């Protein structure tokens, strides 16, 4: 069975997200670790956490994805901004230790004109303070669309980050279909070629999660504009081929389409009907 879910609000706690996940026919989900446009994280309710962890096997949930706030920029040109990113990620990883063996995804950041190499240096410096050999959370680099001065829009840049980290074995990749298509990877007409390149440069064993989105903008546009499934330039047929690909179908997929509950439920039903 396909492992598919949607982005849910963490405001009411883990069990609320788990119940909402089940109600929409999903078996995984993503949530923000804190306000995506702010800096504060809501205190953990440990009773809620323990109940949630005990319920995962019964709900047949293998993995969930925590998403870092959009406000962090690990490769800013401002030391105080990089320090905020470091403190935030350390706090996130500490909080996620209470739900072990799950995944934590973040945007590598924007080098804001310093150049990709300096940006990657700062990202690696941060990760070398966050990653430990015994940590229970797998940290994921998200593939980016390449807008502005974003780092991480090419597989080679992600590889550079991995190679620059002391504990690179704790790093994986979350591939966003909208982002990679906008970045110039043609998953519509050359999916096999894209996966072959990913395997050669990064290694498919590092691919841990998929953000499943259509794109409002055309191929190679370097824009980050998600669309509902079938309403963008990637199209429903290509995304069905994507989730059914033998090298991908074992992964977990999370919808980040511009939807609410009913819209996500319909998209989940669509993929369940169209997967092998």
CSV table of C-alpha atoms in Angstrom, one decimal:
chain,number,residue,atom,x,y,z
A,1,UNK,CA,0.0,0.0,0.0
A,2,UNK,CA,1.3,3.5,-0.9
A,3,UNK,CA,2.5,5.5,2.1
A,4,UNK,CA,0.8,8.9,1.5
A,5,UNK,CA,-0.4,11.8,3.6
A,6,UNK,CA,-0.5,15.6,3.8
A,7,UNK,CA,0.8,18.5,5.7
A,8,UNK,CA,-1.2,18.9,8.9
A,9,UNK,CA,-1.4,21.6,11.7
A,10,UNK,CA,0.5,20.7,14.8
A,11,UNK,CA,-1.4,23.3,16.9
A,12,UNK,CA,-3.5,20.7,18.8
A,13,UNK,CA,-0.8,18.1,19.3
A,14,UNK,CA,0.4,14.7,17.9
A,15,UNK,CA,-2.8,12.7,18.5
A,16,UNK,CA,-4.9,15.3,16.8
A,17,UNK,CA,-2.7,15.0,13.7
A,18,UNK,CA,-2.8,11.3,13.9
A,19,UNK,CA,-6.6,11.3,14.0
A,20,UNK,CA,-6.9,13.8,11.2
A,21,UNK,CA,-4.5,11.6,9.2
A,22,UNK,CA,-6.7,8.6,9.7
A,23,UNK,CA,-9.8,10.5,8.8
A,24,UNK,CA,-8.4,11.5,5.4
A,25,UNK,CA,-7.3,8.0,4.6
A,26,UNK,CA,-3.6,8.7,5.0
A,27,UNK,CA,-0.9,6.7,6.7
A,28,UNK,CA,1.8,9.4,7.1
A,29,UNK,CA,1.9,13.1,7.6
A,30,UNK,CA,4.1,16.2,7.8
A,31,UNK,CA,3.9,19.1,10.3
A,32,UNK,CA,5.9,22.2,11.2
A,33,UNK,CA,8.0,22.0,14.3
A,34,UNK,CA,7.0,25.5,15.2
A,35,UNK,CA,5.2,28.5,13.6
A,36,UNK,CA,6.6,28.5,10.0
A,37,UNK,CA,6.9,32.3,10.0
A,38,UNK,CA,7.9,32.7,13.6
A,39,UNK,CA,10.5,31.4,16.1
A,40,UNK,CA,8.6,30.1,19.1
A,41,UNK,CA,7.8,26.4,19.5
A,42,UNK,CA,4.8,25.2,21.6
A,43,UNK,CA,5.7,23.3,24.7
A,44,UNK,CA,5.5,19.5,24.2
A,45,UNK,CA,2.6,17.7,26.0
A,46,UNK,CA,4.4,14.6,27.1
A,47,UNK,CA,1.2,12.6,27.7
A,48,UNK,CA,0.2,13.4,24.1
A,49,UNK,CA,3.6,12.3,22.9
A,50,UNK,CA,3.5,9.0,24.7
A,51,UNK,CA,0.0,8.2,23.6
A,52,UNK,CA,1.0,9.1,20.0
A,53,UNK,CA,4.0,6.8,20.1
A,54,UNK,CA,2.0,3.9,21.4
A,55,UNK,CA,-0.6,4.4,18.7
A,56,UNK,CA,1.7,4.4,15.7
A,57,UNK,CA,1.9,0.6,15.3
A,58,UNK,CA,-1.8,0.2,15.5
A,59,UNK,CA,-2.3,2.9,12.8
A,60,UNK,CA,0.4,1.2,10.7
A,61,UNK,CA,2.4,4.4,10.5
A,62,UNK,CA,6.0,3.7,9.6
A,63,UNK,CA,7.3,7.3,9.4
A,64,UNK,CA,6.4,10.9,9.7
A,65,UNK,CA,8.1,14.1,8.6
A,66,UNK,CA,8.8,17.2,10.7
A,67,UNK,CA,9.5,20.4,8.7
A,68,UNK,CA,11.7,23.2,10.0
A,69,UNK,CA,10.4,26.7,10.1
A,70,UNK,CA,10.8,28.9,6.9
A,71,UNK,CA,12.4,31.6,9.1
A,72,UNK,CA,15.8,29.9,9.5
A,73,UNK,CA,18.5,30.5,7.0
A,74,UNK,CA,21.7,28.5,7.8
A,75,UNK,CA,23.8,30.3,5.2
A,76,UNK,CA,22.8,33.9,5.8
A,77,UNK,CA,25.5,36.6,5.6
A,78,UNK,CA,24.5,37.7,9.1
A,79,UNK,CA,26.0,35.9,12.0
A,80,UNK,CA,23.0,36.5,14.2
A,81,UNK,CA,20.7,34.9,11.6
A,82,UNK,CA,22.9,31.8,11.3
A,83,UNK,CA,23.0,31.6,15.1
A,84,UNK,CA,19.2,31.8,15.2
A,85,UNK,CA,19.1,28.9,12.7
A,86,UNK,CA,21.5,26.9,14.8
A,87,UNK,CA,19.6,27.4,18.1
A,88,UNK,CA,16.3,26.6,16.4
A,89,UNK,CA,17.5,23.4,14.8
A,90,UNK,CA,19.2,22.2,18.0
A,91,UNK,CA,16.0,22.8,19.8
A,92,UNK,CA,14.0,21.0,17.1
A,93,UNK,CA,16.2,18.0,17.1
A,94,UNK,CA,16.1,17.8,20.9
A,95,UNK,CA,12.2,17.9,20.8
A,96,UNK,CA,12.1,15.3,18.1
A,97,UNK,CA,14.2,12.9,20.2
A,98,UNK,CA,10.9,12.2,22.1
A,99,UNK,CA,9.5,10.8,18.8
A,100,UNK,CA,12.6,8.8,17.8
A,101,UNK,CA,13.4,7.3,14.4
A,102,UNK,CA,11.5,9.9,12.4
A,103,UNK,CA,12.6,12.5,9.9
A,104,UNK,CA,13.3,16.2,10.0
A,105,UNK,CA,13.4,18.2,6.8
A,106,UNK,CA,14.8,21.7,6.2
A,107,UNK,CA,15.5,24.1,3.4
A,108,UNK,CA,19.3,24.5,3.0
A,109,UNK,CA,18.9,28.3,2.8
A,110,UNK,CA,19.9,31.3,0.6
A,111,UNK,CA,23.4,32.5,0.3
A,112,UNK,CA,22.1,36.1,-0.3
A,113,UNK,CA,24.8,36.9,-2.8
A,114,UNK,CA,27.8,35.4,-1.1
A,115,UNK,CA,28.1,32.6,-3.6
A,116,UNK,CA,27.1,28.9,-3.4
A,117,UNK,CA,30.4,27.7,-2.0
A,118,UNK,CA,30.3,30.1,1.0
A,119,UNK,CA,26.6,29.2,1.5
A,120,UNK,CA,27.5,25.5,1.6
A,121,UNK,CA,30.4,26.2,4.0
A,122,UNK,CA,27.9,27.8,6.4
A,123,UNK,CA,25.4,25.0,6.0
A,124,UNK,CA,28.0,22.4,6.8
A,125,UNK,CA,29.2,24.4,9.8
A,126,UNK,CA,25.7,24.4,11.2
A,127,UNK,CA,25.1,20.7,10.5
A,128,UNK,CA,28.4,19.8,12.1
A,129,UNK,CA,27.0,21.3,15.3
A,130,UNK,CA,23.6,19.6,15.0
A,131,UNK,CA,24.4,16.1,13.8
A,132,UNK,CA,25.7,13.5,16.2
A,133,UNK,CA,26.6,9.8,15.6
A,134,UNK,CA,24.0,8.6,18.0
A,135,UNK,CA,21.1,10.9,17.2
A,136,UNK,CA,17.7,9.2,16.7
A,137,UNK,CA,16.4,11.7,14.1
A,138,UNK,CA,17.3,11.5,10.4
A,139,UNK,CA,17.9,15.0,9.0
A,140,UNK,CA,16.8,15.6,5.4
A,141,UNK,CA,17.9,18.3,2.9
A,142,UNK,CA,15.1,19.4,0.7
A,143,UNK,CA,15.6,19.8,-3.0
A,144,UNK,CA,15.0,23.4,-4.0
A,145,UNK,CA,13.7,25.2,-7.1
A,146,UNK,CA,16.6,27.6,-7.5
A,147,UNK,CA,14.8,30.8,-7.0
A,148,UNK,CA,17.1,33.8,-6.2
A,149,UNK,CA,20.1,32.7,-4.3
A,150,UNK,CA,18.7,29.4,-2.9
A,151,UNK,CA,21.2,26.6,-2.2
A,152,UNK,CA,20.2,23.0,-3.0
A,153,UNK,CA,18.6,23.3,-6.4
A,154,UNK,CA,21.1,20.8,-7.9
A,155,UNK,CA,22.0,17.3,-6.8
A,156,UNK,CA,25.7,18.4,-6.9
A,157,UNK,CA,25.1,21.1,-4.3
A,158,UNK,CA,23.3,18.6,-2.0
A,159,UNK,CA,26.2,16.2,-2.4
A,160,UNK,CA,28.7,19.0,-1.5
A,161,UNK,CA,26.7,19.5,1.8
A,162,UNK,CA,26.7,15.8,2.6
A,163,UNK,CA,30.4,15.5,1.9
A,164,UNK,CA,31.1,18.6,4.1
A,165,UNK,CA,29.5,17.1,7.2
A,166,UNK,CA,31.3,15.1,9.8
A,167,UNK,CA,28.4,12.7,10.3
A,168,UNK,CA,27.0,12.8,6.7
A,169,UNK,CA,25.5,9.3,7.3
A,170,UNK,CA,22.8,11.0,9.3
A,171,UNK,CA,21.8,13.1,6.3
A,172,UNK,CA,19.2,12.2,3.7
A,173,UNK,CA,17.2,14.0,1.0
A,174,UNK,CA,13.5,15.0,0.7
A,175,UNK,CA,12.7,15.4,-3.0
A,176,UNK,CA,10.0,17.9,-3.8
A,177,UNK,CA,8.4,17.2,-7.3
A,178,UNK,CA,7.5,20.8,-7.9
A,179,UNK,CA,10.9,22.1,-6.9
A,180,UNK,CA,13.0,19.6,-8.9
A,181,UNK,CA,10.8,20.2,-12.0
A,182,UNK,CA,11.2,23.9,-11.6
A,183,UNK,CA,14.9,23.5,-11.1
A,184,UNK,CA,15.3,21.8,-14.5
A,185,UNK,CA,15.0,18.1,-13.7
A,186,UNK,CA,12.5,16.7,-16.2
A,187,UNK,CA,10.5,14.2,-14.1
A,188,UNK,CA,7.7,14.3,-16.8
A,189,UNK,CA,9.6,13.2,-19.8
A,190,UNK,CA,12.8,11.7,-18.4
A,191,UNK,CA,12.1,10.4,-14.9
A,192,UNK,CA,14.5,7.4,-15.3
A,193,UNK,CA,17.3,9.8,-16.3
A,194,UNK,CA,16.7,12.1,-13.3
A,195,UNK,CA,16.7,9.1,-10.9
A,196,UNK,CA,19.9,7.8,-12.6
A,197,UNK,CA,21.6,11.2,-12.1
A,198,UNK,CA,20.3,11.3,-8.5
A,199,UNK,CA,21.7,7.9,-7.8
A,200,UNK,CA,25.1,8.7,-9.4
A,201,UNK,CA,25.5,12.0,-7.6
A,202,UNK,CA,23.9,11.4,-4.2
A,203,UNK,CA,22.8,7.8,-4.0
A,204,UNK,CA,19.1,6.7,-4.0
A,205,UNK,CA,19.6,5.1,-0.6
A,206,UNK,CA,19.7,8.7,0.8
A,207,UNK,CA,16.2,9.5,-0.7
A,208,UNK,CA,13.9,9.2,2.3
A,209,UNK,CA,10.7,11.2,1.7
A,210,UNK,CA,8.9,12.8,-1.2
A,211,UNK,CA,6.9,16.1,-1.3
A,212,UNK,CA,4.3,15.3,-3.9
A,213,UNK,CA,3.2,18.5,-5.6
A,214,UNK,CA,2.2,19.8,-9.1
A,215,UNK,CA,3.8,23.0,-10.3
A,216,UNK,CA,2.0,26.3,-11.2
A,217,UNK,CA,5.0,27.4,-13.2
A,218,UNK,CA,6.6,25.6,-16.3
A,219,UNK,CA,9.6,23.4,-16.5
A,220,UNK,CA,13.0,25.0,-15.5
A,221,UNK,CA,11.2,28.2,-14.3
A,222,UNK,CA,13.1,28.3,-11.0
A,223,UNK,CA,9.9,29.3,-9.2
A,224,UNK,CA,8.4,27.7,-6.0
A,225,UNK,CA,4.7,27.7,-6.8
A,226,UNK,CA,2.8,24.5,-5.8
A,227,UNK,CA,-0.4,23.5,-7.6
A,228,UNK,CA,-3.1,20.9,-6.8
A,229,UNK,CA,-2.5,17.5,-8.4
A,230,UNK,CA,-3.5,17.7,-12.1
A,231,UNK,CA,-3.7,21.5,-12.2
A,232,UNK,CA,-0.1,22.3,-13.0
A,233,UNK,CA,2.6,21.8,-15.5
A,234,UNK,CA,3.7,18.4,-14.2
A,235,UNK,CA,0.2,16.9,-14.5
A,236,UNK,CA,-1.5,14.0,-12.8
A,237,UNK,CA,-0.3,11.3,-15.3
A,238,UNK,CA,3.3,12.1,-14.7
A,239,UNK,CA,2.8,12.1,-10.9
A,240,UNK,CA,1.1,8.8,-11.0
A,241,UNK,CA,4.1,7.4,-13.0
A,242,UNK,CA,6.3,9.0,-10.3
A,243,UNK,CA,4.7,7.3,-7.3
A,244,UNK,CA,4.5,3.9,-9.2
A,245,UNK,CA,8.2,3.9,-10.2
A,246,UNK,CA,9.9,0.8,-8.8
A,247,UNK,CA,12.7,2.9,-7.4
A,248,UNK,CA,10.3,5.2,-5.5
A,249,UNK,CA,7.1,3.3,-4.6
A,250,UNK,CA,8.5,2.1,-1.3
A,251,UNK,CA,9.0,5.7,-0.1
A,252,UNK,CA,6.6,8.0,1.9
A,253,UNK,CA,4.8,10.7,0.0
A,254,UNK,CA,3.4,14.0,1.5
A,255,UNK,CA,1.1,16.3,-0.3
A,256,UNK,CA,1.9,20.0,0.1
A,257,UNK,CA,-0.7,21.1,-2.5
A,258,UNK,CA,-2.8,24.3,-1.8
A,259,UNK,CA,-5.6,22.3,-0.1
A,260,UNK,CA,-7.5,21.8,3.1
A,261,UNK,CA,-8.9,18.5,4.5
A,262,UNK,CA,-11.4,17.6,1.7
A,263,UNK,CA,-8.9,18.5,-1.0
A,264,UNK,CA,-6.2,16.4,0.5
A,265,UNK,CA,-8.6,13.5,1.1
A,266,UNK,CA,-9.6,13.5,-2.6
A,267,UNK,CA,-5.9,13.6,-3.7
A,268,UNK,CA,-5.0,10.7,-1.4
A,269,UNK,CA,-8.0,8.7,-2.8
A,270,UNK,CA,-6.8,9.5,-6.3
A,271,UNK,CA,-3.3,8.1,-5.7
A,272,UNK,CA,-4.7,5.1,-3.9
A,273,UNK,CA,-6.8,4.2,-6.9
A,274,UNK,CA,-3.9,4.7,-9.3
A,275,UNK,CA,-1.0,2.9,-7.5
A,276,UNK,CA,0.1,-0.7,-8.1
